[in-house]
N, CA, C and O of each residue as an XYZ file, in Angstrom:
708
protein
N       9.524     -1.090     28.577
C      10.151     -0.520     28.386
C       8.878     -0.355     27.343
O       8.367     -1.325     26.783
N       8.405      1.113     27.148
C       7.201      0.816     26.090
C       7.775      1.836     24.661
O       8.380      2.900     24.786
N       7.488      1.336     23.654
C       6.868      1.435     21.808
C       6.487      2.840     21.953
O       5.697      3.239     22.808
N       7.188      3.715     20.923
C       6.672      4.833     20.362
C       5.781      3.746     19.391
O       6.084      2.627     18.977
N       4.564      4.556     19.214
C       3.189      4.316     18.500
C       2.581      5.244     17.601
O       1.626      5.445     18.351
N       2.404      5.766     16.904
C       1.548      6.608     15.899
C       1.076      6.367     14.349
O       1.757      5.876     13.449
N       0.064      6.725     14.297
C      -1.409      6.558     13.055
C      -1.405      7.706     12.762
O      -1.673      8.698     13.440
N      -0.967      7.554     11.301
C      -1.574      8.834     10.578
C      -2.218      8.323      9.449
O      -1.742      7.611      8.564
N      -3.794      8.931      9.622
C      -4.342      8.352      8.179
C      -4.256      9.492      7.323
O      -4.670     10.633      7.530
N      -3.627      8.994      6.274
C      -2.723      9.552      4.712
C      -4.209     10.457      4.022
O      -4.343     11.645      3.731
N      -5.299      9.129      3.925
C      -6.065      9.534      3.283
C      -7.059      8.522      3.775
O      -6.572      7.475      4.201
N      -8.782      8.687      3.800
C      -9.209      7.785      3.752
C     -10.243      7.864      5.354
O     -11.392      7.426      5.425
N      -9.722      8.318      6.150
C     -10.311      8.797      7.502
C     -11.244      9.950      7.411
O     -11.071     11.032      6.851
N     -12.470      9.411      8.204
C     -14.290     10.305      8.199
C     -14.110     10.898      6.905
O     -14.173     12.105      6.673
N     -13.822      9.736      5.848
C     -14.788     10.373      4.522
C     -14.857      8.932      3.778
O     -14.910      7.819      4.302
N     -14.841      9.250      2.520
C     -14.948      7.977      1.566
C     -14.023      8.184      0.777
O     -14.221      7.897     -0.404
N     -12.828      8.701      1.152
C     -11.596      8.675      0.201
C     -10.895      7.160      0.165
O     -10.734      6.517      1.202
N     -10.630      6.832     -0.707
C      -9.643      5.531     -0.753
C      -8.840      5.727      0.243
O      -8.384      6.797      0.645
N      -8.563      3.983      0.899
C      -7.570      4.508      2.214
C      -6.325      3.946      2.136
O      -6.052      2.866      1.612
N      -5.368      4.924      2.823
C      -4.049      4.941      3.070
C      -3.597      5.724      4.332
O      -3.555      6.915      4.641
N      -3.260      4.483      4.962
C      -2.579      5.317      6.378
C      -1.130      4.360      6.482
O      -0.809      3.275      5.998
N      -0.307      5.556      7.552
C       0.865      5.298      8.248
C       0.841      5.434      9.504
O       0.716      6.292     10.377
N       1.090      3.671      9.262
C       1.961      3.124     11.164
C       3.216      2.926     11.159
O       4.009      2.282     10.472
N       3.283      4.075     12.688
C       5.203      3.745     12.856
C       4.613      3.166     13.968
O       3.540      3.251     14.565
N       6.037      2.322     14.091
C       5.658      2.028     15.709
C       8.027      1.793     15.439
O       8.819      1.223     14.688
N       8.030      2.766     16.750
C       9.214      2.711     17.150
C       9.895      3.258     15.755
O       9.154      4.137     15.317
N      11.177      3.040     14.787
C      11.544      3.644     13.663
C      10.778      3.104     12.259
O      10.655      3.581     11.131
N      10.414      2.101     12.789
C       9.332      1.185     11.514
C       8.145      1.909     11.130
O       7.248      2.159     11.936
N       8.110      2.365      9.513
C       6.948      2.814      8.789
C       6.728      1.911      8.022
O       7.529      1.439      7.215
N       5.241      1.477      8.263
C       4.358      0.968      7.759
C       3.484      1.634      7.190
O       2.777      2.349      7.901
N       3.233      1.601      5.557
C       2.071      2.146      4.616
C       0.902      1.097      4.478
O       0.838      0.244      3.593
N      -0.056      1.300      5.540
C      -1.125      0.332      4.878
C      -2.173      0.551      4.130
O      -3.030      1.322      4.561
N      -2.310      0.039      3.080
C      -3.072     -0.231      1.930
C      -2.479      1.335      0.832
O      -1.551      1.956      1.351
N      -2.883      1.772     -0.257
C      -2.668      2.504     -1.045
C      -2.851      2.679     -1.715
O      -2.146      2.584     -2.719
N      -4.696      3.329     -1.574
C      -5.838      3.324     -2.689
C      -5.898      4.390     -3.083
O      -5.073      5.276     -2.860
N      -7.036      4.492     -3.832
C      -6.927      5.387     -5.346
C      -8.604      5.209     -5.597
O      -9.328      4.228     -5.426
N      -8.902      6.583     -6.076
C     -10.379      6.400     -6.556
C     -10.276      5.989     -7.838
O      -9.122      6.003     -8.265
N     -11.277      5.556     -8.741
C     -11.185      5.337    -10.529
C     -11.178      6.270    -11.221
O     -11.188      5.976    -12.416
N     -11.162      7.641    -10.928
C     -10.562      8.897    -11.167
C      -9.521      8.744    -12.315
O      -9.306      8.962    -13.507
N      -8.892      8.092    -10.874
C      -6.743      8.332    -11.432
C      -6.481      9.216    -11.324
O      -5.509      9.467    -12.037
N      -6.923     10.308    -10.554
C      -6.453     11.725    -11.024
C      -4.801     11.625     -9.960
O      -4.627     10.603     -9.296
N      -4.211     12.251     -9.940
C      -3.077     11.827     -9.670
C      -2.509     13.012     -8.454
O      -1.577     12.826     -7.672
N      -3.165     13.961     -8.538
C      -3.654     15.165     -7.810
C      -4.613     14.699     -6.275
O      -4.802     15.375     -5.263
N      -5.002     13.538     -6.550
C      -5.862     12.751     -5.344
C      -4.688     12.162     -4.709
O      -4.855     11.335     -3.812
N      -3.396     12.538     -5.120
C      -2.512     11.235     -4.301
C      -1.601     12.364     -3.848
O      -0.395     12.119     -3.831
N      -2.239     14.190     -3.290
C      -0.940     14.946     -3.111
C      -0.700     14.339     -1.792
O       0.501     14.250     -1.533
N      -1.706     13.778     -0.641
C      -1.221     13.718      1.159
C       0.037     12.266      0.995
O       1.079     12.114      1.633
N      -0.556     11.376     -0.086
C       0.736     10.459      0.218
C       1.830     10.608     -0.715
O       2.612      9.661     -0.804
N       2.067     11.907     -1.613
C       3.206     12.053     -2.325
C       4.289     12.489     -0.755
O       5.369     11.977     -0.459
N       3.659     13.388     -0.125
C       4.624     13.807      0.809
C       5.440     12.564      1.025
O       6.666     12.616      0.929
N       4.855     11.530      1.294
C       5.803     10.618      2.123
C       7.030     10.093      1.215
O       8.099      9.655      1.640
N       6.579     10.256     -0.325
C       6.926      8.923     -1.181
C       7.587      9.647     -2.415
O       8.516      8.995     -2.889
N       7.297     10.970     -3.111
C       7.816     11.419     -3.961
C       8.813     12.499     -3.848
O       8.500     13.614     -3.432
N      10.423     12.078     -4.338
C      11.512     12.530     -3.645
C      11.217     13.876     -4.611
O      11.419     14.841     -3.874
N      10.838     14.337     -5.904
C      10.664     15.635     -6.246
C      10.222     16.880     -5.224
O      10.752     17.991     -5.248
N       9.221     16.506     -4.383
C       8.874     16.992     -3.564
C       9.502     17.890     -2.000
O       9.190     19.002     -1.575
N      10.349     16.994     -1.518
C      11.122     17.226     -1.101
C      12.391     16.570     -1.079
O      12.726     15.807     -0.172
N      13.474     17.006     -2.584
C      14.806     16.307     -3.072
C      15.662     16.059     -1.859
O      16.258     14.999     -1.670
N      15.682     16.838     -1.250
C      16.798     16.408      0.057
C      16.875     15.176      1.742
O      17.680     14.704      2.545
N      15.429     15.202      1.415
C      15.310     14.541      2.527
C      14.871     12.651      2.157
O      14.566     11.774      2.965
N      15.026     12.560      0.430
C      14.937     11.269      0.068
C      13.496     10.292      0.802
O      13.399      9.169      1.296
N      12.690     11.246      0.581
C      10.938     10.684      1.051
C      10.928      9.428      0.894
O      11.282      8.728      1.843
N      10.618      8.969     -0.044
C      10.493      7.622     -0.285
C      11.171      6.829      0.656
O      10.423      6.098      1.305
N      12.834      6.730      1.023
C      13.055      5.943      2.111
C      12.787      5.709      3.177
O      13.273      4.867      3.932
N      11.508      6.865      3.436
C      10.611      7.211      5.144
C       9.431      5.793      4.999
O       8.641      5.568      5.916
N       9.460      5.131      4.029
C       8.556      3.904      4.042
C       9.083      3.006      4.251
O      10.129      3.161      3.620
N       9.146      1.838      4.848
C      10.143      1.014      5.149
C       9.256     -0.398      4.685
O       9.839     -1.423      4.332
N       7.613     -0.272      4.749
C       7.179     -1.887      4.049
C       5.978     -0.883      4.124
O       5.749      0.138      4.771
N       5.098     -1.854      2.875
C       3.764     -1.612      2.525
C       2.885     -2.808      2.613
O       3.151     -3.829      1.978
N       1.593     -2.682      3.570
C       0.905     -3.849      3.558
C      -0.609     -3.523      2.641
O      -1.250     -2.486      2.469
N      -0.757     -4.596      2.285
C      -1.954     -4.328      1.418
C      -3.147     -4.964      2.162
O      -3.000     -6.099      2.615
N      -3.920     -4.535      2.268
C      -5.336     -5.679      2.965
C      -6.394     -6.389      2.128
O      -6.804     -7.529      2.346
N      -6.823     -5.504      1.052
C      -7.714     -6.466      0.161
C      -7.409     -5.586     -0.869
O      -6.707     -4.575     -0.855
N      -8.219     -6.271     -2.025
C      -7.803     -6.324     -3.382
C      -8.651     -5.378     -4.644
O      -8.845     -5.746     -5.803
N      -9.046     -4.141     -4.048
C      -9.879     -3.116     -4.602
C      -9.385     -1.780     -4.697
O      -8.643     -1.238     -3.877
N      -9.794     -1.330     -5.644
C      -9.321      0.066     -5.734
C      -9.141      1.245     -4.456
O      -8.110      1.913     -4.523
N      -9.949      1.489     -3.472
C      -9.846      1.490     -2.648
C      -8.959      0.968     -1.434
O      -8.858      1.437     -0.300
N      -8.541      0.210     -1.826
C      -7.206     -0.399     -0.747
C      -5.874     -0.820     -1.946
O      -5.182     -1.810     -1.711
N      -5.781     -0.510     -2.406
C      -4.403     -0.591     -3.566
C      -4.219      0.240     -4.872
O      -3.158      0.435     -5.465
N      -5.453      0.686     -5.202
C      -5.655      1.537     -6.650
C      -4.544      2.023     -6.789
O      -4.279      1.974     -7.990
N      -3.471      2.615     -6.046
C      -2.102      3.496     -6.286
C      -1.216      2.965     -6.143
O      -0.164      3.603     -6.120
N      -1.203      1.276     -5.943
C      -0.144      0.943     -5.264
C       0.831      0.652     -6.733
O       2.032      0.759     -6.486
N       0.588      0.386     -7.865
C       0.904      0.209     -9.180
C       2.031      1.704    -10.008
O       3.044      1.690    -10.707
N       0.979      3.029     -9.327
C       1.133      3.982     -9.262
C       2.508      4.368     -8.565
O       3.427      4.526     -9.369
N       2.796      4.531     -7.364
C       3.678      4.725     -6.445
C       5.208      4.167     -6.642
O       6.308      4.719     -6.684
N       4.708      2.668     -6.753
C       5.788      2.170     -7.234
C       6.560      2.633     -8.726
O       7.765      2.525     -8.951
N       5.384      3.242     -9.784
C       6.524      3.272    -10.979
C       6.488      5.117    -11.223
O       7.088      5.670    -12.145
N       5.730      5.779    -10.275
C       5.814      7.223    -10.361
C       6.561      7.658     -9.492
O       7.462      8.414     -9.857
N       6.444      7.366     -8.259
C       6.585      7.929     -6.768
C       7.572      7.700     -5.875
O       7.932      8.328     -4.880
N       8.038      6.483     -6.495
C       9.806      6.145     -5.972
C       9.478      5.548     -5.182
O      10.423      5.786     -4.429
N       8.644      4.648     -4.433
C       8.240      3.493     -3.480
C       8.801      2.361     -3.718
O       8.142      1.488     -4.283
N      10.320      2.096     -3.286
C      10.851      0.743     -3.346
C      10.960      0.026     -2.318
O      11.818     -0.846     -2.453
N      10.389      0.032     -1.242
C      10.327     -1.169     -0.338
C       9.584     -1.696     -0.581
O       8.685     -1.486     -1.396
N       9.870     -2.879      0.364
C       8.944     -4.113      0.363
C       7.573     -4.213      0.596
O       7.305     -4.118      1.794
N       6.350     -4.415     -0.340
C       5.128     -5.490      0.085
C       4.750     -6.406      0.598
O       5.385     -7.460      0.588
N       3.538     -6.248      1.225
C       3.223     -7.790      1.524
C       2.048     -8.063      1.078
O       1.555     -7.098      0.495
N       1.413     -8.954      1.108
C       0.009     -9.170      0.831
C      -0.116    -10.367      0.975
O       0.862    -11.107      0.871
N      -1.826    -11.010      1.352
C      -2.707    -12.609      1.105
C      -2.328    -12.789     -0.598
O      -2.336    -11.748     -1.256
N      -2.040    -13.932     -1.223
C      -1.959    -14.268     -2.227
C      -3.251    -13.967     -2.741
O      -3.271    -13.472     -3.868
N      -4.507    -14.188     -2.069
C      -5.638    -13.749     -3.185
C      -5.904    -12.305     -3.075
O      -6.696    -11.826     -3.887
N      -5.243    -11.370     -2.000
C      -4.806    -10.480     -2.559
C      -4.338     -9.091     -3.689
O      -4.778     -8.074     -4.226
N      -2.772    -10.202     -3.507
C      -2.264    -10.009     -4.398
C      -2.831    -10.471     -6.248
O      -2.838     -9.723     -7.225
N      -3.214    -11.835     -6.172
C      -3.886    -11.800     -7.303
C      -5.180    -11.368     -7.817
O      -5.317    -11.756     -8.977
N      -6.073    -10.778     -7.430
C      -6.818    -10.523     -7.276
C      -6.891     -9.116     -7.536
O      -7.767     -8.587     -8.221
N      -5.611     -8.320     -6.771
C      -5.786     -7.104     -6.979
C      -4.977     -6.001     -8.330
O      -5.116     -4.836     -8.702
N      -3.778     -7.645     -8.874
C      -3.566     -7.526    -10.347
C      -4.844     -7.577    -11.287
O      -5.067     -6.749    -12.169
N      -5.627     -8.628    -10.988
C      -6.507     -8.360    -12.105
C      -7.622     -7.300    -11.624
O      -8.589     -7.174    -12.376
N      -7.599     -6.778    -10.831
C      -8.264     -5.617    -10.400
C      -7.629     -4.581    -11.641
O      -7.918     -4.507    -12.836
N      -6.566     -3.770    -10.739
C      -5.960     -3.083    -12.032
C      -5.615     -3.242    -13.695
O      -5.179     -2.475    -14.553
N      -6.096     -4.801    -13.666
C      -5.487     -4.976    -14.917
C      -6.954     -4.429    -15.944
O      -6.913     -3.802    -17.003
N      -8.044     -4.870    -15.269
C      -9.832     -4.553    -15.599
C      -9.738     -3.271    -15.830
O     -10.049     -2.827    -16.935
N      -9.246     -2.380    -14.718
C      -9.566     -0.977    -14.706
C      -8.495     -0.620    -15.696
O      -8.870      0.261    -16.470
N      -7.531     -0.957    -15.854
C      -6.119     -0.308    -17.278
C      -7.114     -0.149    -18.388
O      -7.427      0.948    -18.851
N      -7.767     -1.708    -18.935
C      -8.434     -2.106    -20.192
C      -9.642     -1.250    -20.367
O      -9.980     -0.781    -21.454
N     -10.472     -1.013    -18.892
C     -11.881     -0.448    -19.107
C     -11.437      1.379    -19.774
O     -11.935      2.016    -20.703
N     -10.167      1.783    -18.669
C     -10.013      2.826    -19.171
C      -9.609      3.398    -20.133
O     -10.108      4.499    -20.365
N      -8.589      2.884    -21.024
C      -8.011      2.724    -22.295
C      -9.185      2.587    -23.613
O      -9.074      3.008    -24.765
N     -10.133      1.967    -23.081
C     -11.295      1.270    -23.920
C     -11.895      2.684    -24.269
O     -12.070      2.924    -25.464
N     -12.358      4.027    -22.962
C     -12.903      4.444    -23.201
C     -12.123      5.943    -23.374
O     -12.882      6.669    -24.016
N     -10.818      6.687    -23.009
C     -10.412      7.383    -22.575
C      -8.733      6.956    -23.629
O      -8.424      5.945    -24.260
N      -7.958      8.342    -23.373
C      -6.426      8.066    -23.824
C      -6.097      8.206    -22.041
O      -6.304      9.109    -21.231
N      -5.508      6.874    -21.939
C      -5.396      6.317    -20.171
C      -3.551      6.402    -20.205
O      -2.810      5.607    -20.783
N      -3.219      7.396    -19.545
C      -1.674      6.792    -19.834
C      -1.103      7.244    -18.260
O       0.034      7.711    -18.182
N      -2.019      7.070    -16.898
C      -1.550      7.545    -15.790
C      -0.504      6.441    -15.529
O       0.556      6.648    -14.939
N      -1.072      4.723    -16.238
C       0.369      3.735    -15.463
C      -0.251      2.885    -16.999
O      -1.093      3.046    -17.883
N       0.665      2.056    -16.635
C       0.098      0.969    -18.001
C       0.727     -0.624    -17.422
O       1.648     -0.802    -16.626
N      -0.251     -1.816    -18.234
C       0.222     -3.163    -17.696
C       1.282     -3.211    -17.430
O       1.272     -3.593    -16.259
N       2.573     -3.037    -17.822
C       3.949     -2.923    -17.179
C       3.820     -2.047    -15.794
O       3.978     -2.879    -14.901
N       3.660     -1.073    -15.342
C       3.589     -1.118    -13.984
C       3.125     -1.698    -13.318
O       3.516     -1.979    -12.185
N       2.046     -2.074    -13.916
C       1.317     -3.281    -12.962
C       1.779     -4.631    -12.395
O       1.789     -5.142    -11.276
N       2.191     -5.028    -13.734
C       3.477     -6.077    -13.314
C       4.402     -6.113    -12.904
O       4.939     -7.169    -12.568
N       5.003     -4.794    -12.764
C       6.264     -4.391    -12.181
C       5.930     -4.479    -11.020
O       6.513     -5.168    -10.182
N       4.784     -3.674    -10.794
C       4.479     -3.256     -8.942
C       4.034     -5.235     -8.479
O       4.721     -6.041     -7.853
N       3.243     -5.334     -8.842
C       2.905     -6.750     -8.169
C       3.668     -7.978     -8.163
O       3.137     -8.937     -7.603
N       4.790     -8.129     -8.669
C       5.974     -8.965     -8.866
C       6.715     -8.618     -7.442
O       7.074     -9.438     -6.598
N       6.876     -6.915     -7.384
C       7.555     -7.339     -5.453
C       6.905     -7.612     -4.972
O       7.377     -8.133     -3.962
N       5.373     -7.653     -4.973
C       4.900     -8.601     -3.244
C       5.538     -9.585     -3.271
O       6.068    -10.324     -4.101
N       5.359     -9.457     -1.742
C       5.578    -10.830     -0.963
C       4.580    -11.708     -0.882
O       3.532    -11.079     -0.738
N       4.391    -12.899     -0.906
C       2.635    -13.585     -0.244
C       2.502    -13.916      0.941
O       3.451    -14.617      1.293
N       1.734    -13.736      1.768
C       1.441    -14.483      2.740
C       0.966    -15.483      3.043
O       0.184    -15.368      2.099
N       0.685    -16.368      3.465
C      -0.338    -17.705      3.725
C      -0.920    -17.061      5.339
O      -0.351    -16.323      6.143
N      -2.350    -17.738      5.370
C      -2.779    -17.442      6.557
C      -2.143    -17.586      7.836
O      -1.811    -18.767      7.937
N      -1.848    -16.998      8.764
C      -1.229    -17.173      9.978
C       0.339    -17.782      9.741
O       0.878    -18.710     10.343
N       0.920    -16.869      8.569
C       2.456    -16.995      8.258
C       3.208    -16.164      9.013
O       3.103    -14.975      8.711
N       4.046    -16.471     10.040
C       4.690    -15.490     10.545
C       5.869    -14.737      9.378
O       6.291    -15.168      8.304
N       6.090    -13.769      9.936
C       7.304    -13.368      8.475
C       7.622    -12.289      9.163
O       6.715    -11.580      9.600
N       9.289    -11.888      9.442
C      10.002    -10.638     10.050
C       9.790     -9.610      8.701
O      10.067     -9.863      7.529
N       9.215     -8.391      9.261
C       9.397     -7.007      8.992
C      10.009     -6.259      9.544
O       9.623     -5.792     10.616
N      10.906     -5.992      9.096
C      12.182     -4.931      9.324
C      11.714     -4.929     10.579
O      10.892     -4.069     10.895
N      12.260     -6.123     11.739
C      12.090     -6.492     12.896
C      11.092     -6.088     13.581
O      11.185     -5.625     14.718
N      10.140     -6.218     12.999
C       8.280     -6.419     13.457
C       8.280     -7.967     13.118
O       9.180     -8.660     12.642
N       7.323     -8.210     13.409
C       6.903     -9.513     12.691
C       4.908     -9.666     12.378
O       3.951     -9.190     12.990
N       4.988    -10.363     11.413
C       4.007    -10.311     10.927
C       2.829    -12.079     10.277
O       2.892    -12.947      9.406
N       2.415    -11.893     10.806
C       1.188    -13.038     10.456
C      -0.287    -12.320     10.270
O      -1.064    -11.691     10.988
N      -0.202    -13.032      8.096
C      -1.316    -12.884      7.573
C      -3.115    -13.921      8.286
O      -3.287    -15.122      8.496
N      -3.884    -12.962      8.411
C      -5.632    -13.421      8.584
C      -6.255    -13.281      7.838
O      -6.065    -12.518      6.890
N      -7.755    -14.375      8.129
C      -8.339    -13.935      7.377
C      -9.177    -12.460      7.418
O      -9.258    -12.009      8.561
N      -9.953    -11.454      6.135
C     -10.055    -10.488      6.521
C     -11.387    -10.666      7.407
O     -12.081    -11.683      7.383
N     -11.648     -9.503      8.209
C     -13.067     -9.553      8.903
C     -14.080     -8.972      7.951
O     -15.246     -9.205      8.268
N     -13.902     -8.294      6.897
C     -14.519     -7.911      6.070
C     -14.863     -8.502      4.414
O     -15.735     -8.060      3.667
N     -14.213     -9.253      4.220
C     -13.998    -10.499      2.728
C     -12.897    -11.623      3.189
O     -11.920    -11.582      3.936
N     -13.429    -12.509      2.500
C     -12.879    -13.559      2.342
C     -11.366    -13.259      1.503
O     -10.452    -13.982      1.899
N     -11.054    -12.405      0.539
C     -10.179    -12.181     -0.042
C      -9.523    -11.043      0.459
O      -9.050    -10.211     -0.315
N      -9.464    -10.951      1.417
C      -8.761     -9.701      2.123
C      -7.825    -10.488      3.346
O      -7.726    -11.712      3.430
N      -7.061     -9.347      4.411
C      -6.232     -9.737      5.019
C      -5.940     -8.537      6.230
O      -5.665     -7.344      6.095
N      -6.154     -9.538      7.710
C      -6.015     -8.834      8.534
C      -4.463     -9.045      9.090
O      -3.966    -10.171      9.081
N      -3.473     -7.484      9.744
C      -2.269     -8.169     10.338
C      -1.941     -8.241     11.578
O      -1.515     -7.137     11.917
N      -1.915     -9.162     12.647
C      -1.151     -9.129     13.409
C      -0.232     -8.413     13.539
O       0.115     -8.834     12.436
N       1.032     -7.279     13.969
C       2.262     -6.599     14.500
C       2.303     -6.585     15.369
O       1.632     -5.848     16.091
N       3.512     -7.794     15.901
C       4.183     -7.612     17.247
C       5.816     -7.660     17.088
O       6.514     -8.266     16.275
N       6.197     -6.687     18.302
C       7.096     -6.843     18.532
C       7.957     -7.363     20.010
O       7.301     -8.101     20.744
N       9.296     -7.028     20.435
C       9.284     -7.313     21.472
C       8.417     -6.638     22.742
O       7.964     -7.250     23.709
N       8.335     -5.457     22.512
C       7.592     -4.366     23.283
C       5.886     -4.268     23.279
O       5.161     -4.086     24.257
N       5.433     -4.474     21.653
C       3.817     -4.030     21.786
C       3.319     -5.265     20.804
O       3.947     -5.899     19.956
N       2.256     -5.340     21.149
C       1.630     -6.474     20.149
C       0.002     -5.894     19.723
O      -0.983     -6.102     20.431
N      -0.019     -5.169     18.475
C      -1.581     -4.662     18.125
C      -1.839     -6.025     17.291
O      -1.067     -6.891     16.878
N      -3.617     -5.818     17.191
C      -4.497     -6.274     16.323
C      -5.240     -5.721     15.592
O      -5.984     -6.372     14.859
């Protein structure tokens, strides 16, 4: 029996845009990373908003389309929009990251917030938004099997940096590396 697998680049494909991808395996929708640029322009998230913002398509409850968020690295291009999506776009699903990605990512957004508020009036997100979003992340250790909406995940060392993560997804019908 075959599985349905669909990979949709939301942003970051064939460009220098922040990274955000939708991976669908059967009826499970995984948001892989949730990046943003350091301009923090909400208009830059127009493609992500299609999957999250209840105001754009109120009859579909679009935010419920995403079942799981997987954050792979602790920098802005990988998780810069995570706190904003949680606080302003209706993202409510479980999120997973390794301990270093979660801790360094939170510090990254703290640092960006402090830098932005020192130079301009910055109200795109608050430190409370960051705290609330990162408090909802389930942390994974190296090679820790974890059930994700019927899928199984193992956190692995990153290929690019020591604080990132690579996820091995598998189900009864498929195994992705």
